[in-house]
mmCIF file of C-alpha atoms in Angstrom:
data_model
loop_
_atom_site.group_PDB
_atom_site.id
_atom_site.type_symbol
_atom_site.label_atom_id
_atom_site.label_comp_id
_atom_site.label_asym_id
_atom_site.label_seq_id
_atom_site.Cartn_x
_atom_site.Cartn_y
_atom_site.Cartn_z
ATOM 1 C CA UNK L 1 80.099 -11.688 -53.218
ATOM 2 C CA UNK L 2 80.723 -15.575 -53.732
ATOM 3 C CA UNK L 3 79.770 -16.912 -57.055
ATOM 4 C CA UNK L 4 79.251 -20.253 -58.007
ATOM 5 C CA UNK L 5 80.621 -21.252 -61.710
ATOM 6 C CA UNK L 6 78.623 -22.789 -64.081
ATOM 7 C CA UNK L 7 80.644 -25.952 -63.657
ATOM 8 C CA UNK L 8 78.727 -27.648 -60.641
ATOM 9 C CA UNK L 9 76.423 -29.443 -63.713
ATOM 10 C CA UNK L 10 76.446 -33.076 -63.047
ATOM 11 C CA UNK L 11 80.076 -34.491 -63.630
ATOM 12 C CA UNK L 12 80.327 -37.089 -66.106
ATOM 13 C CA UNK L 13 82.212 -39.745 -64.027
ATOM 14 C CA UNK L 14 79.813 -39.263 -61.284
ATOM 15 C CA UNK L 15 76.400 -41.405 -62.566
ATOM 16 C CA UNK L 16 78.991 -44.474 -62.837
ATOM 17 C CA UNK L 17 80.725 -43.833 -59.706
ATOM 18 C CA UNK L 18 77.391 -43.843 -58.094
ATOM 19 C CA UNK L 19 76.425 -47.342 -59.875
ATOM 20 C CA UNK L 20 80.105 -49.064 -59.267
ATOM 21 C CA UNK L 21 79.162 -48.785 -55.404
ATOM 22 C CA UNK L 22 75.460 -49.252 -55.286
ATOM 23 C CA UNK L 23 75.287 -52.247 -53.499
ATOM 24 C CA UNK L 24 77.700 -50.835 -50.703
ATOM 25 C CA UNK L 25 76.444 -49.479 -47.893
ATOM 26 C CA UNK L 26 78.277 -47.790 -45.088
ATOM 27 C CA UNK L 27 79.892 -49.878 -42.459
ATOM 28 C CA UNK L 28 79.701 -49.415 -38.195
ATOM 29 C CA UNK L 29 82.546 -47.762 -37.092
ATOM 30 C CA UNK L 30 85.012 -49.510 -34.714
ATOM 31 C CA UNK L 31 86.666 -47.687 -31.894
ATOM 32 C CA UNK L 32 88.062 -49.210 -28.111
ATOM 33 C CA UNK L 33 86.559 -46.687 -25.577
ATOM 34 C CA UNK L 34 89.448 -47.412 -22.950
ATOM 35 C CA UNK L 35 91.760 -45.708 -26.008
ATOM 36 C CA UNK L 36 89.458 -42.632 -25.562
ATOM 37 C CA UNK L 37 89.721 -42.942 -21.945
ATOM 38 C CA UNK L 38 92.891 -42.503 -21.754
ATOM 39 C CA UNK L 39 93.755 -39.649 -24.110
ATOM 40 C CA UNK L 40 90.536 -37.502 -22.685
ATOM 41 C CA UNK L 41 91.955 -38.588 -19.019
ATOM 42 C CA UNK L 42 92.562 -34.246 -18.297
ATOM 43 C CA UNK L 43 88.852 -33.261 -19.016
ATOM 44 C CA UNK L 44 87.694 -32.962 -15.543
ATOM 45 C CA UNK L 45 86.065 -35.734 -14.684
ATOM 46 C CA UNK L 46 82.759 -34.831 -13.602
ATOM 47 C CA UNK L 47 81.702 -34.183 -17.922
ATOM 48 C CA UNK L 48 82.275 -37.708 -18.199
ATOM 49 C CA UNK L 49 82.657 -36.942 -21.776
ATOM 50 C CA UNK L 50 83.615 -40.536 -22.926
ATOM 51 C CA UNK L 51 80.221 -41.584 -21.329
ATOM 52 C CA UNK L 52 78.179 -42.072 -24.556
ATOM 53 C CA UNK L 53 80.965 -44.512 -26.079
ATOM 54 C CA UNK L 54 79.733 -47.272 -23.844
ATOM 55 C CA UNK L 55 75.495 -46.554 -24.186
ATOM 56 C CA UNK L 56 73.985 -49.206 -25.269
ATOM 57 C CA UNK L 57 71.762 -46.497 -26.660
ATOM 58 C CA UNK L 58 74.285 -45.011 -29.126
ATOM 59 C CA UNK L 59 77.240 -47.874 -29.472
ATOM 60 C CA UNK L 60 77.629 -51.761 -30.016
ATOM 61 C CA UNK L 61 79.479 -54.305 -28.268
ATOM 62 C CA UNK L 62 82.022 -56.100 -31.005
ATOM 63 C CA UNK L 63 81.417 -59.466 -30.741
ATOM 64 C CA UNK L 64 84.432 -61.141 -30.067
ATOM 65 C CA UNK L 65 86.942 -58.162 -29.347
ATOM 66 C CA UNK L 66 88.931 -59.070 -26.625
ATOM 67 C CA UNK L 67 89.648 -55.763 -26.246
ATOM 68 C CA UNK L 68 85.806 -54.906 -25.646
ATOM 69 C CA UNK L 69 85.611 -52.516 -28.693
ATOM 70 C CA UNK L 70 82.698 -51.013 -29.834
ATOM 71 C CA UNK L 71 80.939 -49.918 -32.981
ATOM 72 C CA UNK L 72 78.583 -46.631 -33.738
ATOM 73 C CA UNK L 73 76.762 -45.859 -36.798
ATOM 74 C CA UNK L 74 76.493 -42.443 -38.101
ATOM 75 C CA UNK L 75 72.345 -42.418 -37.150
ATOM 76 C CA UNK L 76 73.433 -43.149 -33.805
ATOM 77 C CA UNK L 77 75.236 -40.064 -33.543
ATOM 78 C CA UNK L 78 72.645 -38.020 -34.619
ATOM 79 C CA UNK L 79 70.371 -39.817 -32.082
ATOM 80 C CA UNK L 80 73.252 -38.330 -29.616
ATOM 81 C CA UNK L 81 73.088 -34.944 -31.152
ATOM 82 C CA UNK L 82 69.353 -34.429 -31.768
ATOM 83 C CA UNK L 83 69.103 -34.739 -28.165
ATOM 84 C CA UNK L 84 71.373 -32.535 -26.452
ATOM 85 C CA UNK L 85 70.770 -29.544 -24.651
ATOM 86 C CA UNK L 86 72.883 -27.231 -26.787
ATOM 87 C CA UNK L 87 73.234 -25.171 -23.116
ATOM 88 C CA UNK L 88 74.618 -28.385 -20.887
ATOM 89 C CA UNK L 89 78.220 -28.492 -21.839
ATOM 90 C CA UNK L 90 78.129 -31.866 -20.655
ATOM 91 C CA UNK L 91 75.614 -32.924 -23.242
ATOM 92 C CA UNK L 92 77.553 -31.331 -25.701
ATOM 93 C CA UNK L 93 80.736 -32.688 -25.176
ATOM 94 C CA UNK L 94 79.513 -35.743 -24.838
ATOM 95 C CA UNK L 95 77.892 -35.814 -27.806
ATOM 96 C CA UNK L 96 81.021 -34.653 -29.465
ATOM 97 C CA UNK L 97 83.396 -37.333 -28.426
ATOM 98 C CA UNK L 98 80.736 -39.826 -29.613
ATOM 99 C CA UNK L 99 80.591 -37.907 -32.909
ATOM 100 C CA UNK L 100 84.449 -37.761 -33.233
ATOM 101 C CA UNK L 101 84.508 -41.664 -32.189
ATOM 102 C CA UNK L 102 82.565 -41.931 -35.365
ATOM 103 C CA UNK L 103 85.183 -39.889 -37.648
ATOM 104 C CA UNK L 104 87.968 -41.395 -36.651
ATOM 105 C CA UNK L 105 87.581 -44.419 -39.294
ATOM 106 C CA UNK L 106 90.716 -44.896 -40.696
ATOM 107 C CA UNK L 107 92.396 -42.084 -38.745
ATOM 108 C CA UNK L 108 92.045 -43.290 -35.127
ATOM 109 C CA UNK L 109 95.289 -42.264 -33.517
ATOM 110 C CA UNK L 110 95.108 -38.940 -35.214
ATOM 111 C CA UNK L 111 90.836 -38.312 -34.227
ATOM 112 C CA UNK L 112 92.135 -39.427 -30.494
ATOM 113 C CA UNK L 113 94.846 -36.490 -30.289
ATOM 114 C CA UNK L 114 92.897 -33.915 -32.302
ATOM 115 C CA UNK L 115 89.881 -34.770 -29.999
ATOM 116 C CA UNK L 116 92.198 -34.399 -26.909
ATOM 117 C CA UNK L 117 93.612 -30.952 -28.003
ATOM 118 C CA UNK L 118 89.951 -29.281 -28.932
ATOM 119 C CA UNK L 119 88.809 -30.968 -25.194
ATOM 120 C CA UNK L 120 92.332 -28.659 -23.284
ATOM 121 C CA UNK L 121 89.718 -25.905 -23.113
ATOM 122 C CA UNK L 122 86.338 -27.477 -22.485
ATOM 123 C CA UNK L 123 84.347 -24.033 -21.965
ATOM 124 C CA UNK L 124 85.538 -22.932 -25.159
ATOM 125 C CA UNK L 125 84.591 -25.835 -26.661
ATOM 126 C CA UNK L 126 81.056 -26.234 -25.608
ATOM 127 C CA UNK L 127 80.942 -22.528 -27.115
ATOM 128 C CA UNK L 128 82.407 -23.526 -30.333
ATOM 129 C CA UNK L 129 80.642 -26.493 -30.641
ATOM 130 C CA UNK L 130 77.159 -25.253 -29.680
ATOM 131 C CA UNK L 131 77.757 -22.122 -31.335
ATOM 132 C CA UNK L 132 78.417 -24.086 -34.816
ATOM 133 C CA UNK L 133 75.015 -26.110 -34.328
ATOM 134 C CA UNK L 134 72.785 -23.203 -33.530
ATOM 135 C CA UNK L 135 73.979 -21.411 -36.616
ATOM 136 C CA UNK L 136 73.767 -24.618 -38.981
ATOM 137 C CA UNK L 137 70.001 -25.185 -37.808
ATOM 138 C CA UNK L 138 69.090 -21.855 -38.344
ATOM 139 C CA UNK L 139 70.318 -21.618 -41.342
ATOM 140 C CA UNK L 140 66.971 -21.489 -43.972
ATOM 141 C CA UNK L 141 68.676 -21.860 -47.108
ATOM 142 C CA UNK L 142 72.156 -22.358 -49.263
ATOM 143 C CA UNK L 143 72.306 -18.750 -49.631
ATOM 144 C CA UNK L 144 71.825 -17.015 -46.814
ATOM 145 C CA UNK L 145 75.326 -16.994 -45.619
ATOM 146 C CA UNK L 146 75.392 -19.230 -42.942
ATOM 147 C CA UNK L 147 77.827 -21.991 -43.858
ATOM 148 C CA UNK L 148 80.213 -19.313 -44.617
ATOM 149 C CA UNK L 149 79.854 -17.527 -40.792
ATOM 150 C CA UNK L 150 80.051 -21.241 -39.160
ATOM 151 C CA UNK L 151 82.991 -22.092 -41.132
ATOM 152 C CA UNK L 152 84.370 -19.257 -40.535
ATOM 153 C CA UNK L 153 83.719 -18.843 -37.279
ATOM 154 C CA UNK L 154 85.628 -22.282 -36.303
ATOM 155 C CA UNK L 155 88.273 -22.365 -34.080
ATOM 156 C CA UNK L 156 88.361 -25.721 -32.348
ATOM 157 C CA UNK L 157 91.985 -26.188 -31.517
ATOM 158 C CA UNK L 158 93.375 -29.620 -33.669
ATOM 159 C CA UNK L 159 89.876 -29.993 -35.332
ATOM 160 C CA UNK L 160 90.213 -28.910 -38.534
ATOM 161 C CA UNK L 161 87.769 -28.622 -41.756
ATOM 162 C CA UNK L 162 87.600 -32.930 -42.159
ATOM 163 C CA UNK L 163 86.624 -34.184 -38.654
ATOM 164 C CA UNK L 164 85.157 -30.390 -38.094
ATOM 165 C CA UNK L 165 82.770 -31.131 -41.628
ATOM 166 C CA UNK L 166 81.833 -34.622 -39.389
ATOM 167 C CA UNK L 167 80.283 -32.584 -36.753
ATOM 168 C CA UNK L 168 77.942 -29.512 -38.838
ATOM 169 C CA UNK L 169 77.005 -32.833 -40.684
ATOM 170 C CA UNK L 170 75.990 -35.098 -37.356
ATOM 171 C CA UNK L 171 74.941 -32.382 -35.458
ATOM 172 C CA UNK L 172 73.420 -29.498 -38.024
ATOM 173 C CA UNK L 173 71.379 -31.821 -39.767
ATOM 174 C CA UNK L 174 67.513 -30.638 -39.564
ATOM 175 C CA UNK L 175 65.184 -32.999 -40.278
ATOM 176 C CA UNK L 176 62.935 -32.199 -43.595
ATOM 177 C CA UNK L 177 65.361 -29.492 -44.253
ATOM 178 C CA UNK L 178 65.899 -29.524 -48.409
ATOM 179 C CA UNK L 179 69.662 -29.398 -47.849
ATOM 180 C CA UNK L 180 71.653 -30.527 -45.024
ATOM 181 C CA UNK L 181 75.948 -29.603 -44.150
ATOM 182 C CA UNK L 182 78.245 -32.691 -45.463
ATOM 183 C CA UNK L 183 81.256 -34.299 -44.902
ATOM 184 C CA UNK L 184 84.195 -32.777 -46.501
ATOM 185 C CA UNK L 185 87.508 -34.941 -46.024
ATOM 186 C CA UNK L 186 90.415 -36.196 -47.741
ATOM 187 C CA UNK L 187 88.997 -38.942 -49.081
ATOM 188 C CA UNK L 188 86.186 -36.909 -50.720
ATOM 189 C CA UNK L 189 88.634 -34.656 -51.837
ATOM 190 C CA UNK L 190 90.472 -37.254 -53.397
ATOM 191 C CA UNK L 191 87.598 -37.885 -55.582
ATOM 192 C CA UNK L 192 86.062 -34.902 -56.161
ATOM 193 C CA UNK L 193 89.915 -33.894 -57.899
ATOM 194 C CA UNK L 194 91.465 -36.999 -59.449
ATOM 195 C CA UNK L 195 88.627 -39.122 -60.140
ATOM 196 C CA UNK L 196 85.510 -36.002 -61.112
ATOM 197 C CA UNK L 197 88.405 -33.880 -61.769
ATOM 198 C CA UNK L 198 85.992 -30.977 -61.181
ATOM 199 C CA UNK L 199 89.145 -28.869 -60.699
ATOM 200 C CA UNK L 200 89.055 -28.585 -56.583
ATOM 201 C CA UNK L 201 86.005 -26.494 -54.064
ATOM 202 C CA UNK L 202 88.293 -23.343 -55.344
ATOM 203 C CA UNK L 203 86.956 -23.728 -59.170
ATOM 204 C CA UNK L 204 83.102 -24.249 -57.641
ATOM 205 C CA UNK L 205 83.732 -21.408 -55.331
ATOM 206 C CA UNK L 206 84.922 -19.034 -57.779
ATOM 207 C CA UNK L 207 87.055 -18.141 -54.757
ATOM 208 C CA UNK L 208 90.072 -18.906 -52.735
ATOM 209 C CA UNK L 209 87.965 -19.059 -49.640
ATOM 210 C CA UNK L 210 87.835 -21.915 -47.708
ATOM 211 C CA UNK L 211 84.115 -20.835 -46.392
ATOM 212 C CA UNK L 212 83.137 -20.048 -49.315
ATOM 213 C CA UNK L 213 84.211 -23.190 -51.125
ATOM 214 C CA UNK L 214 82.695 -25.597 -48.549
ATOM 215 C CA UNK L 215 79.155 -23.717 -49.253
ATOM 216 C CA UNK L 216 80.177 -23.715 -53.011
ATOM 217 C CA UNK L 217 81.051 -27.987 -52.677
ATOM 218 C CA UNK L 218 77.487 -28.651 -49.995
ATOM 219 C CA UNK L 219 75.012 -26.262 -53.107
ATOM 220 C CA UNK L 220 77.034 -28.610 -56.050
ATOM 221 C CA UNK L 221 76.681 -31.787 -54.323
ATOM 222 C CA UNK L 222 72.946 -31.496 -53.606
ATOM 223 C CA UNK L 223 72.312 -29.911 -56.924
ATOM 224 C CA UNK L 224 74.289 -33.456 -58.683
ATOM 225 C CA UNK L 225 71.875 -35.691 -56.169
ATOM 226 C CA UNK L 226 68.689 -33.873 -57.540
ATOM 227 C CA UNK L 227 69.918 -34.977 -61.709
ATOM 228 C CA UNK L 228 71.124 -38.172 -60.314
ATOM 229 C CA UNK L 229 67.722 -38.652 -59.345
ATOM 230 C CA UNK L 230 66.088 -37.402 -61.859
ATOM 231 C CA UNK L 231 67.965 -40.210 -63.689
ATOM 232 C CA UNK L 232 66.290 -42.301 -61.806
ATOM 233 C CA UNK L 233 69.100 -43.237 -59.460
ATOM 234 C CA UNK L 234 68.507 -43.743 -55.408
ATOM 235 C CA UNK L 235 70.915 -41.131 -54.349
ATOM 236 C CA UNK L 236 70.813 -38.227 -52.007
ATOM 237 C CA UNK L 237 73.899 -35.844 -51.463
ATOM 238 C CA UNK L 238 74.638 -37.695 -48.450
ATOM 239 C CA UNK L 239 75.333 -41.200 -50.511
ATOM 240 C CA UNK L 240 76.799 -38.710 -53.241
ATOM 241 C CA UNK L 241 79.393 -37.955 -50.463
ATOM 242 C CA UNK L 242 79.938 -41.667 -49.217
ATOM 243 C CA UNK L 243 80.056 -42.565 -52.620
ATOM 244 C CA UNK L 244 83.301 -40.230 -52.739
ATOM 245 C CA UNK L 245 84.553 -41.067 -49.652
ATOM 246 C CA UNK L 246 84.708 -44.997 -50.427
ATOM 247 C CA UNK L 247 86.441 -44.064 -53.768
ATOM 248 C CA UNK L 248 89.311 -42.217 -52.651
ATOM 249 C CA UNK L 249 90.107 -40.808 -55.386
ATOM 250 C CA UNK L 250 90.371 -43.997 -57.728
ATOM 251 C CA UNK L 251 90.162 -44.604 -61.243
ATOM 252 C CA UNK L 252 87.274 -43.162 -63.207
ATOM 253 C CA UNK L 253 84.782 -46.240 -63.491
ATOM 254 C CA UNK L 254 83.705 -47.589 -66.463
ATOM 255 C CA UNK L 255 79.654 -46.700 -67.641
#
């Protein structure tokens, strides 16, 4: 059984880190649909699974882009996901592109070919990708094992834990729901190591599995957000884990 150390107790750095960036908030992120277009151009046709990148409903004209990019906000993908019929792989995929479109911040070139690659296949990925969001919305509590069977139940082909941890978090999010998956990526990684210096998701974990330490990282992280507040900071574990992200792994800030 998976047992979480008694180090996930608020890290010291963390109450500055969250002050050093509480004025930020995060940023639209910008993507050119006829980029997606292209890459996605084997998915038969009839999905129309870049569809969603060019709703009004769900993405934002860049003023001024010659190139007719767009922009789409994390909410907006959840708008997306909230409202597809897990059952239409259509709706799913869909939903999934837009999701990825979102992830690919900073990594666009690479989000474009991993998106491609987990699309070769798009029956198994509507069951992969469906599959993961029934079990995340299940899921009742922390403990009750099903982070671990969703993580380890992923298989997407080029989609691994980063852009996969984008998805359970757009897409397994249940409203009212005390906890909710999160974003696990390099960058949060990054800080989480140099800058908290917590000692890596193995040291939370107790374990050297990579299920297992993503449910060990989601329990810590929400557990820091309720003694943040309780400090009477405005932070939830989903600004804990921008907060990380926009760090990178920096410098510990100074109180």
């Amino acid at each position: 059984m998976m047992r979480t150390i008694s180090g996930t107790s608020l890290p010291a750095a963390l109450p500055a880190l969250v002050d050093k960036y509480r004025h930020v908030q995060p940023t639209p992120v910008r993507f050119r649909p006829p980029n997606w277009t292209a890459v996605l151009y084997r998915v038969p046709p009839e999905l129309e699974v870049t569809a969603l990148l060019r709703s009004r409903a769900h993405t934002t004209p860049l003023a001024g882009s010659k190139a007719k990019d767009r922009t789409v906000t994390l909410d907006a993908v959840r708008v997306a996901c909230h409202s597809m019929d897990l059952g239409n792989q259509r709706e799913v995929l869909q939903a999934f592109v837009l999701t990825m479109a979102w992830a690919s911040a900073g990594a666009g070139n690479a989000t474009l070919r991993a998106t491609a690659r987990a699309l070769h296949d798009p029956d198994r990925a509507h069951r992969i990708l469906a599959g993961s969001v029934r079990r995340l919305r299940s899921a009742e509590t922390l403990h009750d094992g099903a982070l671990e069977a969703n993580h380890r139940a992923w298989s997407l082909r080029g989609v691994g834990q980063s852009p996969a941890s984008r998805w359970w978090a757009a897409a397994g999010d249940v409203a009212g729901r005390a906890w909710q998956p999160l974003v696990l990526d390099e960058r949060v990684y990054a800080s989480l190591n140099r800058t908290l210096q917590i000692g890596g998701t193995a040291r939370l974990a107790s374990s050297r599995s990579r299920a297992a330490r993503y449910r060990a990282y989601v329990d810590a992280v929400h557990r820091w957000a309720v003694e943040l507040r309780l400090e009477g900071r405005d932070a939830d574990a989903e600004r804990v884990v921008f907060v990380l992200g926009q760090h990178d792994g920096g410098a510990k800030p100074t109180p």
